[in-house]
mmCIF file of C-alpha atoms in Angstrom:
data_model
loop_
_atom_site.group_PDB
_atom_site.id
_atom_site.type_symbol
_atom_site.label_atom_id
_atom_site.label_comp_id
_atom_site.label_asym_id
_atom_site.label_seq_id
_atom_site.Cartn_x
_atom_site.Cartn_y
_atom_site.Cartn_z
ATOM 1 C CA UNK A 1 -67.125 128.731 18.508
ATOM 2 C CA UNK A 2 -68.451 126.627 21.366
ATOM 3 C CA UNK A 3 -67.736 127.784 24.911
ATOM 4 C CA UNK A 4 -66.084 125.476 27.421
ATOM 5 C CA UNK A 5 -68.017 124.267 30.437
ATOM 6 C CA UNK A 6 -66.167 124.730 33.716
ATOM 7 C CA UNK A 7 -66.612 121.929 36.244
ATOM 8 C CA UNK A 8 -65.123 122.228 39.720
ATOM 9 C CA UNK A 9 -64.609 119.114 41.833
ATOM 10 C CA UNK A 10 -64.208 119.763 45.568
ATOM 11 C CA UNK A 11 -62.174 116.979 47.140
ATOM 12 C CA UNK A 12 -59.393 114.844 45.714
ATOM 13 C CA UNK A 13 -60.173 111.512 47.362
ATOM 14 C CA UNK A 14 -61.371 108.322 45.691
ATOM 15 C CA UNK A 15 -64.704 109.775 44.529
ATOM 16 C CA UNK A 16 -63.332 113.157 43.521
ATOM 17 C CA UNK A 17 -60.471 111.768 41.448
ATOM 18 C CA UNK A 18 -62.749 109.284 39.693
ATOM 19 C CA UNK A 19 -65.233 112.077 38.927
ATOM 20 C CA UNK A 20 -62.559 114.465 37.653
ATOM 21 C CA UNK A 21 -61.057 111.826 35.373
ATOM 22 C CA UNK A 22 -64.445 110.756 33.994
ATOM 23 C CA UNK A 23 -65.389 114.375 33.198
ATOM 24 C CA UNK A 24 -62.483 114.720 30.774
ATOM 25 C CA UNK A 25 -64.307 112.610 28.182
ATOM 26 C CA UNK A 26 -65.538 115.823 26.581
ATOM 27 C CA UNK A 27 -63.004 118.205 25.059
ATOM 28 C CA UNK A 28 -65.254 121.184 25.803
ATOM 29 C CA UNK A 29 -65.208 120.538 29.566
ATOM 30 C CA UNK A 30 -62.546 122.167 31.724
ATOM 31 C CA UNK A 31 -62.037 120.339 35.028
ATOM 32 C CA UNK A 32 -60.581 121.886 38.182
ATOM 33 C CA UNK A 33 -59.926 119.701 41.220
ATOM 34 C CA UNK A 34 -59.590 121.560 44.535
ATOM 35 C CA UNK A 35 -57.972 119.629 47.366
ATOM 36 C CA UNK A 36 -56.203 120.691 50.582
ATOM 37 C CA UNK A 37 -53.191 118.438 49.912
ATOM 38 C CA UNK A 38 -50.787 118.166 46.960
ATOM 39 C CA UNK A 39 -50.856 114.351 46.976
ATOM 40 C CA UNK A 40 -53.571 111.684 46.877
ATOM 41 C CA UNK A 41 -54.166 109.982 50.243
ATOM 42 C CA UNK A 42 -54.743 106.225 50.349
ATOM 43 C CA UNK A 43 -57.060 106.324 53.332
ATOM 44 C CA UNK A 44 -57.354 102.548 53.349
ATOM 45 C CA UNK A 45 -53.643 102.448 54.254
ATOM 46 C CA UNK A 46 -53.559 105.005 57.067
ATOM 47 C CA UNK A 47 -53.206 102.261 59.689
ATOM 48 C CA UNK A 48 -50.067 101.207 57.804
ATOM 49 C CA UNK A 49 -48.697 104.729 58.034
ATOM 50 C CA UNK A 50 -49.100 104.565 61.814
ATOM 51 C CA UNK A 51 -47.477 101.125 61.886
ATOM 52 C CA UNK A 52 -44.627 102.214 59.621
ATOM 53 C CA UNK A 53 -45.186 99.895 56.644
ATOM 54 C CA UNK A 54 -46.517 102.463 54.112
ATOM 55 C CA UNK A 55 -46.638 106.244 53.677
ATOM 56 C CA UNK A 56 -50.258 106.110 52.400
ATOM 57 C CA UNK A 57 -49.802 108.761 49.699
ATOM 58 C CA UNK A 58 -49.627 108.649 45.894
ATOM 59 C CA UNK A 59 -48.544 111.401 43.518
ATOM 60 C CA UNK A 60 -51.512 112.949 41.730
ATOM 61 C CA UNK A 61 -49.549 112.605 38.521
ATOM 62 C CA UNK A 62 -50.075 108.847 38.827
ATOM 63 C CA UNK A 63 -53.862 108.928 39.264
ATOM 64 C CA UNK A 64 -55.131 112.182 37.765
ATOM 65 C CA UNK A 65 -55.645 112.681 34.053
ATOM 66 C CA UNK A 66 -53.327 115.175 32.408
ATOM 67 C CA UNK A 67 -55.258 118.362 31.787
ATOM 68 C CA UNK A 68 -57.167 118.341 35.074
ATOM 69 C CA UNK A 69 -56.175 121.513 36.897
ATOM 70 C CA UNK A 70 -55.177 120.804 40.494
ATOM 71 C CA UNK A 71 -55.646 123.637 42.977
ATOM 72 C CA UNK A 72 -54.124 122.939 46.389
ATOM 73 C CA UNK A 73 -56.442 124.853 48.676
ATOM 74 C CA UNK A 74 -59.504 124.507 50.899
ATOM 75 C CA UNK A 75 -62.991 125.583 49.891
ATOM 76 C CA UNK A 76 -64.555 127.630 52.692
ATOM 77 C CA UNK A 77 -67.938 128.360 51.123
ATOM 78 C CA UNK A 78 -70.060 127.527 48.088
ATOM 79 C CA UNK A 79 -71.991 130.396 46.525
ATOM 80 C CA UNK A 80 -74.658 128.447 44.635
ATOM 81 C CA UNK A 81 -76.400 131.571 43.332
ATOM 82 C CA UNK A 82 -73.146 133.043 42.057
ATOM 83 C CA UNK A 83 -71.781 129.670 40.910
ATOM 84 C CA UNK A 84 -68.446 130.072 42.625
ATOM 85 C CA UNK A 85 -66.477 128.726 45.570
ATOM 86 C CA UNK A 86 -64.413 130.744 48.023
ATOM 87 C CA UNK A 87 -60.902 129.574 48.889
ATOM 88 C CA UNK A 88 -59.125 129.697 52.231
ATOM 89 C CA UNK A 89 -56.169 131.520 50.702
ATOM 90 C CA UNK A 90 -58.426 134.179 49.201
ATOM 91 C CA UNK A 91 -60.156 134.562 45.896
ATOM 92 C CA UNK A 92 -62.851 132.483 44.251
ATOM 93 C CA UNK A 93 -63.177 129.882 41.510
ATOM 94 C CA UNK A 94 -66.231 129.993 39.258
ATOM 95 C CA UNK A 95 -68.048 126.976 37.899
ATOM 96 C CA UNK A 96 -70.837 125.900 35.592
ATOM 97 C CA UNK A 97 -71.208 122.608 37.462
ATOM 98 C CA UNK A 98 -69.887 121.565 40.847
ATOM 99 C CA UNK A 99 -69.057 118.061 42.095
ATOM 100 C CA UNK A 100 -69.214 117.931 45.884
ATOM 101 C CA UNK A 101 -66.821 115.164 46.975
ATOM 102 C CA UNK A 102 -65.402 116.434 50.254
ATOM 103 C CA UNK A 103 -65.285 112.968 51.793
ATOM 104 C CA UNK A 104 -65.382 112.193 55.485
ATOM 105 C CA UNK A 105 -63.187 112.392 58.545
ATOM 106 C CA UNK A 106 -63.207 111.762 62.259
ATOM 107 C CA UNK A 107 -66.437 112.477 64.064
ATOM 108 C CA UNK A 108 -66.384 114.350 67.354
ATOM 109 C CA UNK A 109 -66.103 111.529 69.910
ATOM 110 C CA UNK A 110 -68.635 112.939 72.360
ATOM 111 C CA UNK A 111 -66.865 111.186 75.238
ATOM 112 C CA UNK A 112 -65.256 113.202 78.041
ATOM 113 C CA UNK A 113 -61.534 113.566 77.452
ATOM 114 C CA UNK A 114 -61.469 111.810 74.072
ATOM 115 C CA UNK A 115 -60.966 114.964 72.020
ATOM 116 C CA UNK A 116 -58.099 116.052 74.274
ATOM 117 C CA UNK A 117 -56.283 112.778 74.904
ATOM 118 C CA UNK A 118 -57.201 110.279 72.163
ATOM 119 C CA UNK A 119 -55.696 110.229 68.690
ATOM 120 C CA UNK A 120 -58.043 109.933 65.683
ATOM 121 C CA UNK A 121 -56.795 108.279 62.523
ATOM 122 C CA UNK A 122 -59.320 109.103 59.781
ATOM 123 C CA UNK A 123 -57.133 111.660 58.001
ATOM 124 C CA UNK A 124 -53.538 111.905 56.797
ATOM 125 C CA UNK A 125 -52.521 114.625 59.240
ATOM 126 C CA UNK A 126 -54.067 112.694 62.120
ATOM 127 C CA UNK A 127 -52.167 109.536 61.209
ATOM 128 C CA UNK A 128 -48.953 111.522 60.779
ATOM 129 C CA UNK A 129 -49.460 113.068 64.215
ATOM 130 C CA UNK A 130 -50.009 109.650 65.793
ATOM 131 C CA UNK A 131 -47.009 107.932 64.194
ATOM 132 C CA UNK A 132 -44.252 109.667 66.241
ATOM 133 C CA UNK A 133 -46.329 109.298 69.418
ATOM 134 C CA UNK A 134 -46.412 105.534 68.929
ATOM 135 C CA UNK A 135 -42.725 105.448 68.018
ATOM 136 C CA UNK A 136 -41.797 107.402 71.142
ATOM 137 C CA UNK A 137 -43.743 105.153 73.506
ATOM 138 C CA UNK A 138 -41.825 102.288 75.170
ATOM 139 C CA UNK A 139 -42.410 98.906 73.562
ATOM 140 C CA UNK A 140 -44.201 97.696 76.685
ATOM 141 C CA UNK A 141 -46.488 100.746 76.938
ATOM 142 C CA UNK A 142 -50.215 100.018 76.905
ATOM 143 C CA UNK A 143 -51.964 101.034 73.675
ATOM 144 C CA UNK A 144 -55.771 101.179 73.517
ATOM 145 C CA UNK A 145 -57.665 101.230 70.232
ATOM 146 C CA UNK A 146 -61.303 102.292 70.513
ATOM 147 C CA UNK A 147 -63.678 101.094 67.804
ATOM 148 C CA UNK A 148 -64.565 97.639 66.505
ATOM 149 C CA UNK A 149 -64.983 98.437 62.815
ATOM 150 C CA UNK A 150 -62.454 97.763 60.079
ATOM 151 C CA UNK A 151 -60.260 100.747 60.969
ATOM 152 C CA UNK A 152 -60.053 99.763 64.623
ATOM 153 C CA UNK A 153 -59.339 96.122 63.856
ATOM 154 C CA UNK A 154 -56.684 96.959 61.260
ATOM 155 C CA UNK A 155 -54.968 99.491 63.524
ATOM 156 C CA UNK A 156 -54.941 97.132 66.508
ATOM 157 C CA UNK A 157 -53.503 94.291 64.418
ATOM 158 C CA UNK A 158 -50.881 96.509 62.767
ATOM 159 C CA UNK A 159 -49.596 97.821 66.078
ATOM 160 C CA UNK A 160 -49.695 94.418 67.779
ATOM 161 C CA UNK A 161 -47.743 92.823 64.963
ATOM 162 C CA UNK A 162 -45.131 95.519 65.554
ATOM 163 C CA UNK A 163 -44.746 94.300 69.132
ATOM 164 C CA UNK A 164 -47.142 96.688 70.909
ATOM 165 C CA UNK A 165 -49.322 95.681 73.845
ATOM 166 C CA UNK A 166 -52.749 96.477 72.404
ATOM 167 C CA UNK A 167 -56.252 96.412 73.863
ATOM 168 C CA UNK A 168 -59.151 96.758 71.402
ATOM 169 C CA UNK A 169 -62.286 98.218 73.008
ATOM 170 C CA UNK A 170 -65.230 97.190 70.850
ATOM 171 C CA UNK A 171 -68.259 98.574 72.611
ATOM 172 C CA UNK A 172 -70.815 95.910 71.788
ATOM 173 C CA UNK A 173 -69.274 93.406 69.367
ATOM 174 C CA UNK A 174 -66.088 92.885 67.382
ATOM 175 C CA UNK A 175 -66.551 93.534 63.658
ATOM 176 C CA UNK A 176 -70.328 94.153 63.700
ATOM 177 C CA UNK A 177 -70.552 94.159 59.891
ATOM 178 C CA UNK A 178 -68.922 90.714 59.599
ATOM 179 C CA UNK A 179 -70.607 87.331 59.446
ATOM 180 C CA UNK A 180 -70.067 85.374 62.711
ATOM 181 C CA UNK A 181 -67.676 83.044 60.878
ATOM 182 C CA UNK A 182 -65.586 85.954 59.616
ATOM 183 C CA UNK A 183 -65.733 87.521 63.073
ATOM 184 C CA UNK A 184 -64.323 84.359 64.631
ATOM 185 C CA UNK A 185 -61.488 84.359 62.114
ATOM 186 C CA UNK A 186 -60.628 87.959 63.018
ATOM 187 C CA UNK A 187 -60.804 87.163 66.736
ATOM 188 C CA UNK A 188 -58.419 84.208 66.353
ATOM 189 C CA UNK A 189 -55.857 86.296 64.533
ATOM 190 C CA UNK A 190 -56.074 89.147 67.045
ATOM 191 C CA UNK A 191 -55.625 86.652 69.863
ATOM 192 C CA UNK A 192 -52.596 85.217 68.098
ATOM 193 C CA UNK A 193 -51.115 88.715 67.926
ATOM 194 C CA UNK A 194 -51.702 89.193 71.629
ATOM 195 C CA UNK A 195 -54.490 91.770 71.286
ATOM 196 C CA UNK A 196 -56.866 91.916 74.250
ATOM 197 C CA UNK A 197 -60.389 92.300 72.853
ATOM 198 C CA UNK A 198 -63.058 93.791 75.111
ATOM 199 C CA UNK A 199 -66.655 93.498 73.926
ATOM 200 C CA UNK A 200 -70.142 93.046 75.311
ATOM 201 C CA UNK A 201 -72.044 94.912 78.044
ATOM 202 C CA UNK A 202 -69.927 97.472 79.799
ATOM 203 C CA UNK A 203 -67.228 97.591 77.120
ATOM 204 C CA UNK A 204 -68.048 101.105 76.007
ATOM 205 C CA UNK A 205 -65.740 104.023 76.729
ATOM 206 C CA UNK A 206 -67.059 106.428 79.359
ATOM 207 C CA UNK A 207 -64.023 108.719 79.576
ATOM 208 C CA UNK A 208 -60.449 109.135 78.386
ATOM 209 C CA UNK A 209 -57.600 110.663 80.393
ATOM 210 C CA UNK A 210 -53.989 111.273 79.550
ATOM 211 C CA UNK A 211 -52.949 107.802 80.727
ATOM 212 C CA UNK A 212 -56.134 105.723 81.008
ATOM 213 C CA UNK A 213 -59.458 104.728 79.465
ATOM 214 C CA UNK A 214 -62.488 104.259 81.707
ATOM 215 C CA UNK A 215 -65.294 101.930 80.612
ATOM 216 C CA UNK A 216 -69.016 102.048 81.323
ATOM 217 C CA UNK A 217 -68.766 99.216 83.833
ATOM 218 C CA UNK A 218 -66.183 101.111 85.883
ATOM 219 C CA UNK A 219 -63.065 99.318 84.659
ATOM 220 C CA UNK A 220 -60.075 101.565 84.127
ATOM 221 C CA UNK A 221 -57.490 100.539 81.525
ATOM 222 C CA UNK A 222 -53.960 101.980 81.673
ATOM 223 C CA UNK A 223 -53.303 103.555 78.270
ATOM 224 C CA UNK A 224 -50.124 105.369 77.267
ATOM 225 C CA UNK A 225 -51.542 105.876 73.732
ATOM 226 C CA UNK A 226 -55.281 105.867 72.964
ATOM 227 C CA UNK A 227 -56.339 105.626 69.323
ATOM 228 C CA UNK A 228 -59.917 106.647 68.473
ATOM 229 C CA UNK A 229 -61.505 104.993 65.413
ATOM 230 C CA UNK A 230 -65.169 105.003 66.483
ATOM 231 C CA UNK A 231 -67.320 106.826 63.953
ATOM 232 C CA UNK A 232 -66.902 109.099 60.972
ATOM 233 C CA UNK A 233 -68.255 112.564 60.230
ATOM 234 C CA UNK A 234 -68.354 114.815 57.186
ATOM 235 C CA UNK A 235 -67.225 118.425 56.714
ATOM 236 C CA UNK A 236 -69.923 121.030 57.308
ATOM 237 C CA UNK A 237 -69.211 122.879 54.046
ATOM 238 C CA UNK A 238 -72.614 122.120 52.508
ATOM 239 C CA UNK A 239 -74.523 123.193 55.615
ATOM 240 C CA UNK A 240 -72.422 126.350 56.019
ATOM 241 C CA UNK A 241 -73.188 127.162 52.387
ATOM 242 C CA UNK A 242 -76.938 126.963 52.931
ATOM 243 C CA UNK A 243 -77.452 123.662 51.085
ATOM 244 C CA UNK A 244 -79.776 120.925 52.323
ATOM 245 C CA UNK A 245 -78.068 118.122 54.238
ATOM 246 C CA UNK A 246 -79.000 115.032 56.198
ATOM 247 C CA UNK A 247 -78.586 114.817 59.970
ATOM 248 C CA UNK A 248 -74.886 113.991 59.634
ATOM 249 C CA UNK A 249 -74.176 116.839 57.200
ATOM 250 C CA UNK A 250 -74.066 114.918 53.915
ATOM 251 C CA UNK A 251 -75.434 116.787 50.901
ATOM 252 C CA UNK A 252 -79.009 115.722 50.166
ATOM 253 C CA UNK A 253 -79.491 114.675 46.558
ATOM 254 C CA UNK A 254 -81.961 112.851 44.382
ATOM 255 C CA UNK A 255 -81.168 109.455 42.863
ATOM 256 C CA UNK A 256 -79.056 111.066 40.121
ATOM 257 C CA UNK A 257 -76.766 112.517 42.828
ATOM 258 C CA UNK A 258 -78.088 116.017 42.033
ATOM 259 C CA UNK A 259 -78.517 118.405 44.961
ATOM 260 C CA UNK A 260 -82.174 118.862 45.903
ATOM 261 C CA UNK A 261 -81.466 122.617 45.942
ATOM 262 C CA UNK A 262 -79.514 123.165 42.735
ATOM 263 C CA UNK A 263 -79.273 121.178 39.494
ATOM 264 C CA UNK A 264 -75.752 122.527 38.956
ATOM 265 C CA UNK A 265 -74.417 120.737 42.036
ATOM 266 C CA UNK A 266 -73.920 116.971 42.259
ATOM 267 C CA UNK A 267 -72.386 114.936 45.063
ATOM 268 C CA UNK A 268 -70.256 111.815 45.296
ATOM 269 C CA UNK A 269 -68.608 109.659 47.919
ATOM 270 C CA UNK A 270 -68.973 109.775 51.684
ATOM 271 C CA UNK A 271 -70.466 113.286 51.630
ATOM 272 C CA UNK A 272 -73.476 112.335 49.456
ATOM 273 C CA UNK A 273 -76.913 111.311 50.747
ATOM 274 C CA UNK A 274 -78.998 110.268 47.712
ATOM 275 C CA UNK A 275 -82.694 110.200 48.638
ATOM 276 C CA UNK A 276 -81.569 110.440 52.272
ATOM 277 C CA UNK A 277 -80.492 106.791 51.951
ATOM 278 C CA UNK A 278 -76.701 107.134 51.919
ATOM 279 C CA UNK A 279 -74.354 104.283 51.156
ATOM 280 C CA UNK A 280 -71.827 103.068 53.704
ATOM 281 C CA UNK A 281 -68.857 105.404 53.873
ATOM 282 C CA UNK A 282 -66.216 103.437 52.040
ATOM 283 C CA UNK A 283 -63.693 103.432 49.238
ATOM 284 C CA UNK A 284 -65.815 100.724 47.592
ATOM 285 C CA UNK A 285 -68.805 103.064 47.280
ATOM 286 C CA UNK A 286 -66.687 106.115 46.422
ATOM 287 C CA UNK A 287 -65.090 104.616 43.306
ATOM 288 C CA UNK A 288 -68.599 103.888 42.010
ATOM 289 C CA UNK A 289 -70.240 107.163 43.033
ATOM 290 C CA UNK A 290 -67.492 109.366 41.576
ATOM 291 C CA UNK A 291 -67.929 108.287 37.942
ATOM 292 C CA UNK A 292 -71.710 108.296 38.270
ATOM 293 C CA UNK A 293 -71.700 111.875 39.554
ATOM 294 C CA UNK A 294 -69.599 112.803 36.530
ATOM 295 C CA UNK A 295 -72.026 110.994 34.230
ATOM 296 C CA UNK A 296 -74.872 113.064 35.665
ATOM 297 C CA UNK A 297 -73.055 116.238 34.619
ATOM 298 C CA UNK A 298 -72.141 114.810 31.208
ATOM 299 C CA UNK A 299 -75.743 113.721 30.615
ATOM 300 C CA UNK A 300 -77.012 117.228 31.330
ATOM 301 C CA UNK A 301 -74.449 118.690 28.959
ATOM 302 C CA UNK A 302 -75.628 116.252 26.282
ATOM 303 C CA UNK A 303 -79.263 117.199 26.889
ATOM 304 C CA UNK A 304 -80.121 113.789 28.324
ATOM 305 C CA UNK A 305 -81.800 112.775 31.562
ATOM 306 C CA UNK A 306 -79.220 111.492 34.060
ATOM 307 C CA UNK A 307 -79.476 107.870 35.130
ATOM 308 C CA UNK A 308 -80.303 106.953 38.734
ATOM 309 C CA UNK A 309 -77.399 105.860 40.889
ATOM 310 C CA UNK A 310 -76.456 102.178 41.070
ATOM 311 C CA UNK A 311 -74.004 101.013 43.701
ATOM 312 C CA UNK A 312 -73.398 97.464 44.817
ATOM 313 C CA UNK A 313 -70.959 95.940 47.259
ATOM 314 C CA UNK A 314 -68.910 92.777 46.774
ATOM 315 C CA UNK A 315 -66.820 92.232 49.897
ATOM 316 C CA UNK A 316 -65.180 93.755 52.935
ATOM 317 C CA UNK A 317 -61.454 93.248 53.192
ATOM 318 C CA UNK A 318 -59.661 93.710 56.512
ATOM 319 C CA UNK A 319 -55.925 93.465 57.004
ATOM 320 C CA UNK A 320 -54.697 91.802 60.193
ATOM 321 C CA UNK A 321 -51.111 92.922 60.068
ATOM 322 C CA UNK A 322 -48.875 92.264 57.079
ATOM 323 C CA UNK A 323 -49.205 88.464 57.118
ATOM 324 C CA UNK A 324 -52.921 87.851 57.552
ATOM 325 C CA UNK A 325 -56.297 89.252 56.592
ATOM 326 C CA UNK A 326 -59.970 88.474 56.098
ATOM 327 C CA UNK A 327 -61.954 88.884 52.901
ATOM 328 C CA UNK A 328 -65.616 88.855 53.945
ATOM 329 C CA UNK A 329 -67.911 88.283 50.972
ATOM 330 C CA UNK A 330 -71.093 90.367 51.013
ATOM 331 C CA UNK A 331 -74.375 90.643 49.222
ATOM 332 C CA UNK A 332 -74.761 93.606 46.902
ATOM 333 C CA UNK A 333 -76.645 95.469 49.634
ATOM 334 C CA UNK A 334 -73.531 95.225 51.846
ATOM 335 C CA UNK A 335 -74.857 92.524 54.186
ATOM 336 C CA UNK A 336 -72.369 89.789 55.038
ATOM 337 C CA UNK A 337 -72.490 86.325 53.506
ATOM 338 C CA UNK A 338 -71.313 83.276 55.406
ATOM 339 C CA UNK A 339 -68.226 82.916 53.220
ATOM 340 C CA UNK A 340 -64.866 84.462 53.905
ATOM 341 C CA UNK A 341 -61.211 83.922 53.077
ATOM 342 C CA UNK A 342 -58.676 84.348 55.844
ATOM 343 C CA UNK A 343 -55.029 83.907 56.710
ATOM 344 C CA UNK A 344 -52.164 84.632 54.344
ATOM 345 C CA UNK A 345 -54.454 84.441 51.322
ATOM 346 C CA UNK A 346 -56.644 87.124 52.922
ATOM 347 C CA UNK A 347 -53.602 89.356 53.374
ATOM 348 C CA UNK A 348 -52.585 88.852 49.739
ATOM 349 C CA UNK A 349 -56.070 89.750 48.557
ATOM 350 C CA UNK A 350 -56.186 92.846 50.774
ATOM 351 C CA UNK A 351 -52.908 94.085 49.293
ATOM 352 C CA UNK A 352 -54.139 93.292 45.788
ATOM 353 C CA UNK A 353 -57.305 95.319 46.436
ATOM 354 C CA UNK A 354 -55.358 98.283 47.820
ATOM 355 C CA UNK A 355 -53.103 98.336 44.757
ATOM 356 C CA UNK A 356 -56.059 97.632 42.493
ATOM 357 C CA UNK A 357 -57.965 100.632 43.787
ATOM 358 C CA UNK A 358 -55.120 102.972 42.827
ATOM 359 C CA UNK A 359 -54.977 101.160 39.497
ATOM 360 C CA UNK A 360 -58.692 101.923 38.982
ATOM 361 C CA UNK A 361 -57.987 105.628 39.433
ATOM 362 C CA UNK A 362 -55.061 105.567 37.018
ATOM 363 C CA UNK A 363 -57.028 103.483 34.503
ATOM 364 C CA UNK A 364 -59.840 106.042 34.550
ATOM 365 C CA UNK A 365 -57.191 108.730 34.014
ATOM 366 C CA UNK A 366 -55.851 106.911 30.953
ATOM 367 C CA UNK A 367 -59.219 105.818 29.552
ATOM 368 C CA UNK A 368 -62.008 107.960 31.007
ATOM 369 C CA UNK A 369 -65.413 106.350 30.657
ATOM 370 C CA UNK A 370 -64.100 102.893 29.808
ATOM 371 C CA UNK A 371 -65.518 101.235 32.907
ATOM 372 C CA UNK A 372 -69.309 100.947 32.900
ATOM 373 C CA UNK A 373 -69.918 97.889 35.118
ATOM 374 C CA UNK A 374 -71.285 98.282 38.635
ATOM 375 C CA UNK A 375 -72.374 95.622 41.117
ATOM 376 C CA UNK A 376 -75.970 96.849 41.255
ATOM 377 C CA UNK A 377 -78.043 96.474 44.400
ATOM 378 C CA UNK A 378 -81.634 95.693 43.471
ATOM 379 C CA UNK A 379 -82.772 96.005 47.096
ATOM 380 C CA UNK A 380 -82.287 99.776 46.927
ATOM 381 C CA UNK A 381 -85.307 100.014 44.641
ATOM 382 C CA UNK A 382 -87.414 98.449 47.386
ATOM 383 C CA UNK A 383 -86.022 100.834 49.970
ATOM 384 C CA UNK A 384 -86.981 103.733 47.731
ATOM 385 C CA UNK A 385 -90.482 102.359 47.255
ATOM 386 C CA UNK A 386 -90.836 101.995 51.017
ATOM 387 C CA UNK A 387 -89.670 105.574 51.458
ATOM 388 C CA UNK A 388 -91.870 106.990 48.678
ATOM 389 C CA UNK A 389 -93.539 110.171 49.717
ATOM 390 C CA UNK A 390 -90.706 111.224 52.011
ATOM 391 C CA UNK A 391 -87.751 111.042 49.626
ATOM 392 C CA UNK A 392 -86.240 114.386 48.577
ATOM 393 C CA UNK A 393 -87.630 115.846 45.381
ATOM 394 C CA UNK A 394 -85.417 115.849 42.317
ATOM 395 C CA UNK A 395 -83.749 119.007 41.056
ATOM 396 C CA UNK A 396 -84.817 118.607 37.441
ATOM 397 C CA UNK A 397 -85.063 122.295 36.679
ATOM 398 C CA UNK A 398 -83.198 124.006 33.891
ATOM 399 C CA UNK A 399 -79.486 123.420 33.999
#
């Protein structure tokens, strides 16, 4: 009688759920998903939770394949030698293979007062903590959003559409990943919502107090509520467990997403750094990396060499409240094209993509392995060639 292979997936976000579902293709694989929360978090809707238009959670029963064991707990340490993980509530869970998909969260702001007085929004609990603070503030109270990326733009627009007096502090430039044409479209919509956009020299935050934000150029902005969206970090679980990581703490892997330290550990999503050339932290990358991490495990179980990772980007989609948005088309290497779609059509597409992403998870749960198409980025091969000689070695030892 053949023995089952136990695979543990740490993290129940976009990458982790996709990986767990894909792993169920084999009947002799037992999959355990460990996640701190009992429900799936739609991180791309957290700004809506703060604005009151969505709760940003989905029942795992809707996106996770029946038969995947869900353990609601936090992994505190990985014992690679003993092939087990320690849980916060006590006890351990053993594994034959481990998928490291712990995702990302708010980075430490590194600005005086920001950790004490600003509200991050990268996680569910953070957004839930911010929501009543916004609701309790008078309608005329000054709200400052720090960060000019998609999260900052979406949060500023959501709150402004709800009648809030919002200032968006960009640092250097609004929407740095957008094409100038897409950036102008975003700026027009924010202006129409009454958002004050501060960018250019001097528009970086120097300090945050309980009721103000001070900029590099000395300006002081009254701020009853300060929302911090500048930068993301990753949990330090891999580093604490003695595994090799990049400077940010992402697990270092080869191009098959296999840890450079241990062939039994693969990574996916925001917490993975293949060849020390990580992809942009995003849902778009996560839903591609999750299945490919699972395929690496399945290939090893089948006695085959795992395929190198292939991830390509198609577009960036930014909501600008409930009635407008911008779909910025991109090259496969995530650089912006000159084409974008804005206005009401952009909002419709953004909502379609949000719903479609959950549909992808549920489709993988119903038909694991059915999707094999990825928008491949050929430029990555050139990056790897340029990096040759310094890229991490593969972990192609006995599995």
